[in-house]
Amino acid sequence: MPPIQLPLLMQGHTRGKRSAVTCALKCNNACVGETCNTSSNGYFRDIASRALSRRAMLGGGTSALAIALTGTQGALAAGAPATGGSAFGPVPALAPNGTSLDFEAISPVPFEVDEFTVPEGFDWHPVIRWGDPLFDDAPDFDWNAQSAEAQKLQFGYNNDYTEIQEIPESGGRRAVMFVNHEYTNENIMLPAGTDADEVIEIGMAGHGLTVVELEREDAASPYHYVKGAELNRRILLDAEFELTGPAAGSDLVTTVDDPEGRIILGTLGNCAGGLTPWGTLLSGEENFNGYFRAPGDTPEQQRYGLSDEATARGWETKHERFDARTPGYENEVNRFGWIVEVDPWDPTSTPKKHSSLGRFKHEGANVIIAEDGRAVAYSGDDERFDYLYKFVSRDTYVEGDREHNKTLLENGDLFVAKFTGNSPAAEIDGSGAVPADGAFDGVGEWLPLVLDGESAVEGFTLEEVLVHTRLAADAVGPTKMDRCEDVEPSLHSRRVYVACTNNSNRGVEDHAAPDEANPRTENRDGHIVEIDEQGDQTSTTFSWNLLIVAGDPAQGDQTYFSGFPVDQVSPISCPDNLAFDSVGNLWISTDGAPSGIGYNDGLFRVTLEGEARGRVEQFLSVPIDGETCGPIIRDQDRTAFVSVQHPGEDGEFGAQRSFFPDFDGMGPKPSVIQVLPVPVEEPTDPEPTDPEPTDPEPTDPEPTDPEPTDPEPTDPEPTDPEPTEPTTPDPTTPEPTTPDPTTPDPTTPDPTTPEPTTPAPTTPEPTTPAPTAAPGGGSQGGGTSGGGSDRDDLAKTGFGLAAPAAIAAGLLGGGAVLAGRRRASAAPVDDADGTDATPEDEQA
């Protein structure tokens, strides 16, 4: 008998190859139940019909409409000629903004393939895997002897949101990584017959958050995690979180264990997240309802999908707080569904849950500093027909005052989005065909839920708005959306991008019909919304358009790519997480493509500006049953990272479907993966031919040979000016207008970063070719870099000083010229006395 008995309610109801196991474990079979949002607010179809009078006011012409939507329609000129080129080949004339991460898009990979696929000329490396030991006293992972105590000291399961920040003053060689762990699949983690109580405890320990240090040889080398490093941390279900904001201390969040309602134990269902301008990490508590049993007999509980049914994992049978029917724990469920903030630079810090951002199924949250200095955070509620939210802080960002900035999300105004479409309802027939005006577009407004510290919703107290946010939002009439997942503001254009992943109920039975912002019945493949705030970032009005209506044109799907030729894009389905590279291109990771277009999920680049606006290029594909999560793009170093979640989800222990990433015949391990260019051998071969002139005994030619070689040492010299070239401010004093360290300026390299070509002669390893790729095309490398005892210099890195994230941003901007070599093995560098080498040793 498997460790847990799953209610596979979606068996036979999933489209294509979507896993019913994932539906049960991750989403609590959300799609098989009743829609949580049964409010009567208008859908997009109703709104679009009402917009006809506005079209008449504008004169009914597309030119007037274009004026109304200036800035959101993109740079694709009407009637621009289609550009030639193969469906997946490079189109040099349409290079996306000069990014250095050039590649030829891969072909889509069939859903049954258990491989990690990257473009030609690239390789992949595991940075860290499920079960990797994080601390000096942590045991090595053992498939047949896993325990709860071991899991608490090891990397958690099903990594999702991922972020990496350079450690200041490390020369770009060391970093700190934050990862959350969304859920567990005990049936492929543990053998049948595992003690039931131990199954519960191992599963609980596999959730939570991880902070871990990384180390690499140079910018062209893969990262390895550092076992026993001072910043390493697991944040588990017994960790204390401080509840901040107006809901803290409310009767709605008190329990017998916390009568003050201010300290919450643990975090659950963490999905996407974001890096703040002050260097902390945000994580969204999403499908938390699946961990609780509750009466389910009140509007408040029903609106959040709670019911009086046994949960899949059965935690409520051992821990009373997960049974809301138990006296004293009625409010425990209200203590989840928040945005979590963690400081990765301080292992002793207490994480926070911010009530001011509202309580719902947060996919994540992402912050941008508004023109007036206030912090603006966007977040989506990942449920069919739920809403898009925006938070504006009460206080303003203060450059250099990190402790102050860490309080910005504790108080502010909360809004929910209402969209208005521009096309007649008759033009939205459910097929996804573009309306007559040539675009899916319109305008919108942010409806207030909280203003100036007071409830803006009649009949709701401030605390009720924040704890029962869905019900409060229902009351003001926002627009029901098709599962808003990641919401990312671009620091280049300040536009906001919303990934609407899909909605199987759109237009089905008595559910809402297709509309201009959700233009397809059953919306199998999802779409991307682009928002342009009208005024500054705190504005209460905006314009919008659909950047992409996803699918596979080759299969006959009705798609839209902002006018870019559909025969020149990579097929894409179910957009989930979003990211940007250093020049402003959008990157999309997907979750659910096997059920949509029949291919494995992947990572895709989308051009946002110029003639190539809307072009989609697939960069990588993950293994069977896997989901692509947490994309990080470091295009200056021509590298990218993804978290691979739930590979081989439909397997069983002893009958696994995937063996990623080690392909050792044991089973799958969710992992963080780095993709790098395959090393190119430096032109050292000609040098051995130089001695040929020495064959003639006259040594006179020899003096001439060294002279040609003398310039070779000067070849790196021209690259030295690159670190000193910028005239931008010192990285320690970043411009407040671009505080986010995720988009460093590629022209501000760190002068302390050594040229990656310099260490090559001192390390013999890089001269050997990379290990033979595993079935996925990647090396079996990765793993740890030892040396917890050699980390004393961490106290000098400045993470306790002002704005360390800004310093890290400066370091990230120092993307050095790629060296022709890199280590491909996981083994740490050893110095002469056999001890683990520190970054200082490597620099020396």
Coordinates of C-alpha atoms in Angstrom, one line a residue, residues 41 387 389 416 449 457 468-478:
N41 CA -20.1 40.7 -10.2
Y387 CA -9.0 38.5 -8.9
Y389 CA -4.7 42.8 -6.6
V416 CA -8.6 45.0 -6.7
L449 CA -10.6 47.8 -0.5
V457 CA -15.9 48.2 1.7
H468 CA -11.7 37.6 4.3
T469 CA -10.3 39.5 1.3
R470 CA -12.2 37.4 -1.3
L471 CA -15.5 38.3 0.2
A472 CA -14.6 41.9 0.5
A473 CA -13.5 42.0 -3.1
D474 CA -16.7 40.3 -4.2
A475 CA -18.6 43.2 -2.7
V476 CA -17.0 45.9 -4.8
G477 CA -17.4 44.2 -8.2
P478 CA -14.0 43.5 -9.7

